[in-house]
Coordinates of C-alpha atoms and ligand atoms in Angstrom, one line a residue:
M1 CA 318.7 288.0 -47.8
K2 CA 318.0 285.2 -50.2
N3 CA 315.0 283.0 -49.4
V4 CA 314.0 279.5 -50.4
R5 CA 310.4 278.4 -50.6
S6 CA 308.1 275.9 -52.4
D7 CA 304.4 276.1 -53.3
D8 CA 304.3 272.3 -52.6
H9 CA 303.5 273.1 -48.9
R10 CA 299.9 273.7 -50.0
T11 CA 299.1 270.0 -50.3
H12 CA 299.3 269.8 -46.5
Q13 CA 295.8 271.0 -45.6
P14 CA 294.9 270.1 -42.0
Q15 CA 291.3 271.1 -41.4
V16 CA 290.7 270.8 -37.6
E17 CA 292.7 270.1 -34.5
L18 CA 292.0 269.0 -31.0
H19 CA 292.3 272.1 -28.9
D20 CA 291.0 272.6 -25.3
G21 CA 288.5 269.7 -25.7
L22 CA 287.1 270.8 -29.0
L23 CA 287.9 270.2 -32.7
V24 CA 288.6 273.8 -33.9
P25 CA 290.0 275.1 -37.2
S26 CA 293.7 274.3 -37.5
F27 CA 296.1 277.0 -36.4
E28 CA 298.8 275.8 -38.7
T29 CA 297.5 276.8 -42.2
A30 CA 298.7 277.5 -45.7
E31 CA 297.7 281.2 -45.1
R32 CA 300.6 281.5 -42.7
W33 CA 302.9 280.9 -45.6
D34 CA 301.1 283.4 -47.8
H35 CA 301.4 286.2 -45.3
I36 CA 305.1 285.6 -44.9
V37 CA 305.5 285.7 -48.7
A38 CA 303.5 288.9 -48.9
A39 CA 305.7 290.5 -46.3
L40 CA 308.9 289.4 -48.1
E41 CA 307.6 290.9 -51.3
A42 CA 306.5 294.1 -49.6
S43 CA 310.0 294.5 -48.2
E44 CA 311.6 293.9 -51.6
H45 CA 313.4 290.7 -50.8
D46 CA 315.0 288.7 -53.7
P47 CA 312.8 286.4 -55.7
P48 CA 312.8 282.9 -54.2
E49 CA 315.2 280.2 -54.8
T50 CA 313.4 276.9 -55.6
P51 CA 314.5 273.8 -53.7
D52 CA 316.1 270.7 -54.9
A53 CA 314.7 267.4 -53.6
V54 CA 316.1 266.4 -50.3
E55 CA 318.3 263.3 -50.3
P56 CA 316.7 260.2 -48.6
E57 CA 320.0 259.5 -46.9
L58 CA 319.9 262.9 -45.2
L59 CA 316.4 262.3 -44.0
A60 CA 317.5 258.9 -42.7
A61 CA 320.4 260.6 -40.8
V62 CA 317.9 262.4 -38.6
H63 CA 314.9 260.0 -38.6
T64 CA 314.5 256.2 -38.3
P65 CA 313.7 254.2 -41.4
P66 CA 310.5 252.8 -40.0
Y67 CA 309.3 256.3 -39.2
L68 CA 310.0 257.5 -42.7
A69 CA 308.3 254.5 -44.1
F70 CA 305.3 255.2 -42.0
L71 CA 305.1 258.9 -43.1
S72 CA 305.5 258.0 -46.7
E73 CA 302.7 255.4 -46.8
A74 CA 300.4 256.4 -43.9
F75 CA 297.6 258.0 -45.8
Q76 CA 297.4 255.3 -48.5
Q77 CA 297.2 252.6 -45.8
W78 CA 294.5 254.6 -44.1
E79 CA 292.5 254.8 -47.3
A80 CA 293.0 251.1 -48.0
A81 CA 291.5 250.5 -44.5
G82 CA 288.4 252.3 -45.7
H83 CA 288.9 255.8 -44.3
S84 CA 288.9 259.2 -46.1
T85 CA 289.1 261.5 -43.0
P86 CA 292.3 263.2 -41.8
M87 CA 294.4 260.9 -39.6
I88 CA 294.5 261.9 -35.9
P89 CA 296.1 259.6 -33.4
A90 CA 294.0 258.5 -30.4
S91 CA 296.5 256.2 -28.6
F92 CA 300.1 256.6 -27.9
A93 CA 303.0 254.1 -27.3
P94 CA 304.8 254.6 -24.0
R95 CA 308.5 255.4 -24.6
P96 CA 310.8 253.6 -24.3
T97 CA 308.8 250.6 -25.5
D98 CA 309.6 247.0 -26.3
S99 CA 306.4 246.8 -28.3
P100 CA 306.8 246.0 -32.0
E101 CA 305.3 248.4 -34.4
P102 CA 301.6 247.6 -34.9
A103 CA 300.5 246.4 -38.3
D104 CA 297.1 248.2 -38.3
I105 CA 297.3 251.8 -39.5
A106 CA 295.5 253.2 -36.4
G107 CA 298.1 251.5 -34.2
R108 CA 301.0 252.7 -36.4
L109 CA 299.6 256.2 -36.2
G110 CA 299.8 256.3 -32.5
Y111 CA 303.1 254.4 -32.4
F112 CA 304.8 257.3 -34.3
A113 CA 303.0 260.2 -32.6
F114 CA 303.4 262.1 -29.3
A115 CA 300.5 264.5 -29.6
A116 CA 296.9 264.6 -31.0
E117 CA 296.6 268.1 -32.4
T118 CA 298.4 267.1 -35.6
S119 CA 296.7 265.4 -38.5
I120 CA 298.0 263.6 -41.6
T121 CA 296.1 264.2 -44.8
D122 CA 296.4 263.0 -48.4
G123 CA 299.0 265.6 -49.3
T124 CA 301.0 265.7 -46.1
W125 CA 304.0 263.7 -47.2
P126 CA 304.8 265.7 -50.4
A127 CA 304.5 268.9 -48.4
V128 CA 306.7 267.6 -45.6
R129 CA 309.4 266.5 -48.1
A130 CA 309.2 269.9 -49.8
S131 CA 309.6 271.6 -46.4
A132 CA 312.8 269.6 -45.7
A133 CA 314.0 270.3 -49.2
V134 CA 313.6 274.1 -48.6
A135 CA 315.8 273.8 -45.5
R136 CA 318.4 271.6 -47.2
T137 CA 318.6 274.0 -50.2
G138 CA 318.9 277.0 -47.9
Q139 CA 321.7 275.2 -46.0
K140 CA 323.5 274.4 -49.2
L141 CA 323.5 278.1 -50.3
V142 CA 325.0 279.0 -46.9
S143 CA 327.6 276.3 -47.1
A144 CA 328.5 277.6 -50.6
G145 CA 329.2 281.1 -49.1
E146 CA 325.9 282.9 -48.8
P147 CA 326.2 284.7 -45.4
S148 CA 322.5 284.1 -44.4
V149 CA 319.4 282.5 -46.0
F150 CA 315.8 282.3 -45.0
A151 CA 314.2 278.8 -45.5
L152 CA 310.4 279.3 -45.5
C153 CA 309.6 275.9 -44.2
R154 CA 306.0 274.7 -43.9
P155 CA 305.0 272.5 -42.1
P156 CA 307.4 273.4 -39.3
G157 CA 309.8 270.8 -37.9
H158 CA 311.3 271.4 -34.5
H159 CA 308.9 269.0 -32.6
A160 CA 309.6 266.1 -34.9
G161 CA 311.9 263.6 -33.2
P162 CA 313.8 260.6 -34.6
D163 CA 310.6 258.6 -34.8
R164 CA 307.7 260.8 -33.7
F165 CA 305.5 263.5 -35.1
G166 CA 303.4 266.1 -33.2
G167 CA 303.1 269.8 -32.7
Y168 CA 302.3 270.3 -36.4
C169 CA 305.8 268.8 -37.2
F170 CA 306.7 265.6 -39.2
V171 CA 310.3 265.9 -40.5
N172 CA 312.7 268.1 -38.5
N173 CA 313.8 270.7 -41.0
A174 CA 316.3 272.4 -38.7
A175 CA 317.9 269.0 -37.9
V176 CA 318.1 268.2 -41.6
A177 CA 319.9 271.6 -42.1
A178 CA 322.2 271.1 -39.2
Q179 CA 323.2 267.6 -40.4
G180 CA 323.5 269.1 -44.0
F181 CA 326.0 271.7 -42.7
L182 CA 328.1 268.8 -41.2
D183 CA 327.9 266.8 -44.3
D184 CA 329.1 269.8 -46.3
G185 CA 332.2 270.4 -44.2
A186 CA 331.3 272.2 -40.9
D187 CA 332.8 270.7 -37.8
Q188 CA 330.6 272.4 -35.2
V189 CA 327.0 273.5 -35.7
A190 CA 324.5 275.2 -33.4
V191 CA 320.7 275.2 -33.6
L192 CA 319.2 278.2 -31.7
D193 CA 315.5 277.6 -31.2
V194 CA 313.6 280.8 -30.4
D195 CA 310.1 279.4 -31.1
V196 CA 308.0 279.9 -27.9
H197 CA 307.6 276.1 -27.7
H198 CA 310.5 273.9 -26.8
G199 CA 312.1 272.1 -29.8
N200 CA 311.8 268.7 -28.3
G201 CA 312.4 266.9 -31.6
T202 CA 315.7 268.7 -32.3
Q203 CA 316.8 268.1 -28.8
E204 CA 316.1 264.4 -29.0
I205 CA 317.8 264.0 -32.4
F206 CA 321.1 265.5 -31.2
Y207 CA 320.9 264.6 -27.5
D208 CA 323.9 262.2 -27.6
R209 CA 326.1 264.3 -29.8
D210 CA 328.7 267.0 -29.4
D211 CA 328.9 268.2 -33.0
V212 CA 325.5 270.0 -32.9
M213 CA 324.7 272.2 -29.9
V214 CA 321.0 272.7 -29.4
A215 CA 320.0 275.8 -27.4
S216 CA 316.4 276.7 -26.8
I217 CA 314.6 279.6 -25.2
H218 CA 310.9 278.9 -24.7
A219 CA 307.9 279.0 -22.4
D220 CA 308.3 276.8 -19.3
P221 CA 307.0 273.3 -20.0
Q222 CA 305.3 273.5 -16.6
H223 CA 302.8 275.8 -18.4
C224 CA 303.1 275.2 -22.1
F225 CA 303.3 272.6 -24.9
P226 CA 305.2 270.3 -25.4
W227 CA 304.8 269.8 -21.6
F228 CA 307.4 267.0 -21.1
W229 CA 310.6 268.5 -22.4
G230 CA 312.6 271.7 -22.2
H231 CA 313.6 271.8 -18.5
P232 CA 317.1 273.1 -17.6
H233 CA 318.3 269.7 -16.3
E234 CA 318.0 268.3 -19.8
Q235 CA 321.6 268.9 -20.9
G236 CA 322.5 266.1 -23.2
R237 CA 324.0 262.7 -22.6
G238 CA 327.4 261.0 -23.0
V239 CA 329.6 263.0 -25.3
G240 CA 326.6 265.3 -25.8
D241 CA 326.6 266.3 -22.1
G242 CA 326.5 270.1 -22.1
Y243 CA 325.5 270.4 -25.8
T244 CA 321.8 270.7 -25.0
I245 CA 320.9 274.0 -23.3
N246 CA 317.3 274.8 -22.2
R247 CA 316.3 278.2 -20.9
P248 CA 312.6 278.1 -20.0
L249 CA 310.9 281.4 -19.1
L250 CA 307.5 282.0 -17.4
P251 CA 304.4 282.9 -19.3
G252 CA 304.1 286.7 -19.6
T253 CA 307.8 287.2 -20.3
R254 CA 308.6 290.4 -22.0
F255 CA 311.4 291.4 -24.3
A256 CA 314.0 292.6 -21.8
E257 CA 314.2 289.3 -20.0
W258 CA 313.9 287.3 -23.1
F259 CA 316.6 289.2 -24.9
S260 CA 319.2 289.0 -22.0
T261 CA 318.6 285.2 -21.9
L262 CA 319.0 285.1 -25.7
Q263 CA 322.2 287.1 -25.6
D264 CA 323.6 284.6 -23.1
L265 CA 322.8 281.7 -25.5
G266 CA 324.5 283.7 -28.3
R267 CA 327.7 284.0 -26.3
T268 CA 327.6 280.3 -25.5
I269 CA 327.2 279.4 -29.1
L270 CA 330.2 281.6 -30.1
K271 CA 332.3 280.0 -27.3
A272 CA 331.5 276.5 -28.7
G273 CA 333.5 277.3 -31.9
T274 CA 330.3 277.2 -34.0
D275 CA 331.0 277.2 -37.8
A276 CA 327.3 277.4 -38.9
L277 CA 324.1 278.5 -37.1
V278 CA 320.6 277.2 -37.7
V279 CA 317.9 279.4 -36.2
S280 CA 314.6 277.7 -35.6
L281 CA 312.6 280.8 -36.2
G282 CA 309.2 280.7 -34.5
V283 CA 307.5 284.1 -34.2
D284 CA 304.9 282.8 -31.8
T285 CA 306.7 284.7 -29.0
Y286 CA 304.6 287.7 -30.3
A287 CA 302.3 289.2 -27.8
G288 CA 299.3 288.6 -30.0
D289 CA 299.9 284.9 -30.6
P290 CA 297.0 282.6 -29.8
L291 CA 299.4 279.7 -28.9
G292 CA 302.2 281.5 -27.1
P293 CA 302.3 283.2 -23.7
F294 CA 305.2 285.6 -24.3
E295 CA 304.9 289.4 -24.9
L296 CA 307.3 290.3 -27.7
H297 CA 306.4 293.1 -30.2
T298 CA 307.4 293.8 -33.8
P299 CA 310.4 296.1 -33.0
D300 CA 311.7 293.4 -30.7
F301 CA 311.9 291.0 -33.6
A302 CA 314.1 293.5 -35.5
A303 CA 316.4 293.8 -32.4
F304 CA 316.6 290.0 -32.2
G305 CA 317.6 289.8 -35.9
R306 CA 320.3 292.5 -35.4
F307 CA 321.8 290.5 -32.5
I308 CA 322.0 287.4 -34.6
G309 CA 323.4 289.2 -37.5
G310 CA 326.0 290.7 -35.2
L311 CA 327.2 287.2 -34.2
G312 CA 328.8 287.1 -37.7
L313 CA 328.1 283.4 -38.2
P314 CA 326.9 281.8 -41.5
T315 CA 323.2 281.5 -40.6
L316 CA 320.2 279.6 -41.9
Y317 CA 316.8 280.7 -40.6
C318 CA 314.2 277.8 -40.7
M319 CA 310.6 278.9 -40.3
E320 CA 308.8 277.2 -37.4
G321 CA 305.7 278.6 -35.6
G322 CA 303.7 281.8 -35.5
Y323 CA 299.9 281.8 -35.5
A324 CA 298.9 285.5 -35.3
I325 CA 298.2 285.5 -39.0
E326 CA 298.1 289.3 -39.4
A327 CA 301.5 289.8 -37.8
I328 CA 303.4 286.7 -38.8
G329 CA 304.9 288.2 -42.0
T330 CA 305.8 291.5 -40.5
N331 CA 307.5 289.9 -37.5
T332 CA 309.4 287.3 -39.6
V333 CA 310.7 289.9 -42.1
A334 CA 311.6 292.2 -39.2
V335 CA 314.1 289.5 -38.0
L336 CA 315.6 289.0 -41.5
D337 CA 315.9 292.7 -42.1
G338 CA 317.4 293.3 -38.6
H339 CA 320.0 290.6 -39.4
E340 CA 321.0 292.2 -42.6
D341 CA 321.3 295.6 -41.1
A342 CA 323.7 294.3 -38.4
A343 CA 325.7 292.1 -40.8
Q344 CA 326.5 294.9 -43.2
Ligands
LIG1 C1 303.9 274.1 -32.7 B1 305.1 275.0 -32.9 C2 297.4 274.7 -26.4 C3 297.9 273.5 -27.1 C4 299.0 273.7 -28.0 C5 300.0 272.7 -30.0 C6 301.0 273.8 -30.2 C7 302.0 273.4 -31.3 C8 303.0 274.4 -31.5 N1 296.2 274.5 -25.6 N2 298.9 273.0 -29.2 O1 306.1 275.0 -31.9 O2 304.8 276.4 -33.1
LIG2 ZN1 305.8 277.2 -31.5

């Protein structure tokens, strides 16, 4: 399977994050990307395709202009205000809000955030743009006839909503790809989010629409980040009613139950007349993951990939989470190789 990646992710270097009342070393690191690349190379995947820049119009189709303006200028305004530390929000705007966007950078930071584990540093914006470009380039390859492509996005994207960052996510790469599929001729797209955390950002972006189905299997938000989204009653709105599907499962869930739920989502996606599939591929469902309470093992990832490959849909995989550094590469490549086995 072809893969797309960019070294430009490296300029996003979060140092610490707020975790269980302490500032601890960031879980979302550049080393995650290195381990995935090492596994791709060990498994003799094709050399990478390098991304083309993502069009500003496409970013603006999934995020609001004030939010994109904020992301693009946040660190400079922070430095101009006399800071050199990473930016971590400390107050949050209630939503919906009638409040105008604050002028001060500390206020803007909280206005566009929903969680405090995620920091913005000097090189965050170029890395975020590169991550979206990786997704868009992968999508264009699939739209041009490539049966399946892996977009090695970093930072991840599925928590980023129209105008909010958090959960290590800034621009929603999977949403960029889904919108890209539509722009390039697809009528019906599905995003299947298998990261252990609910993809609240993707859900919010497409909540009112019937051209992108968003289906997510994740740890129950009663027990797991992002806490306030991902319940079964969240089903979409207006013409989008029925096009958001949430299947939360309890902490401790093992492969058998996870997989039967996943197969159910796969059938629903096929029935919707899907032309192109985006998989938000988090491998933090792994039993050894420090941030995920599910109990999947490496062979399970291969079985998952075979199932997706068997759906026979043009498929773009966008990398999301996975924090068990020693296993992230093996598990990710197990999905991709499983897909190719089944698709042949
Ligand atoms: C991002 B992605 C646990 C707090 C969880 C944030 C997790 C972000 C996950 N005490 N912190 O979906 O992999
Ligand atoms: Zn996750």
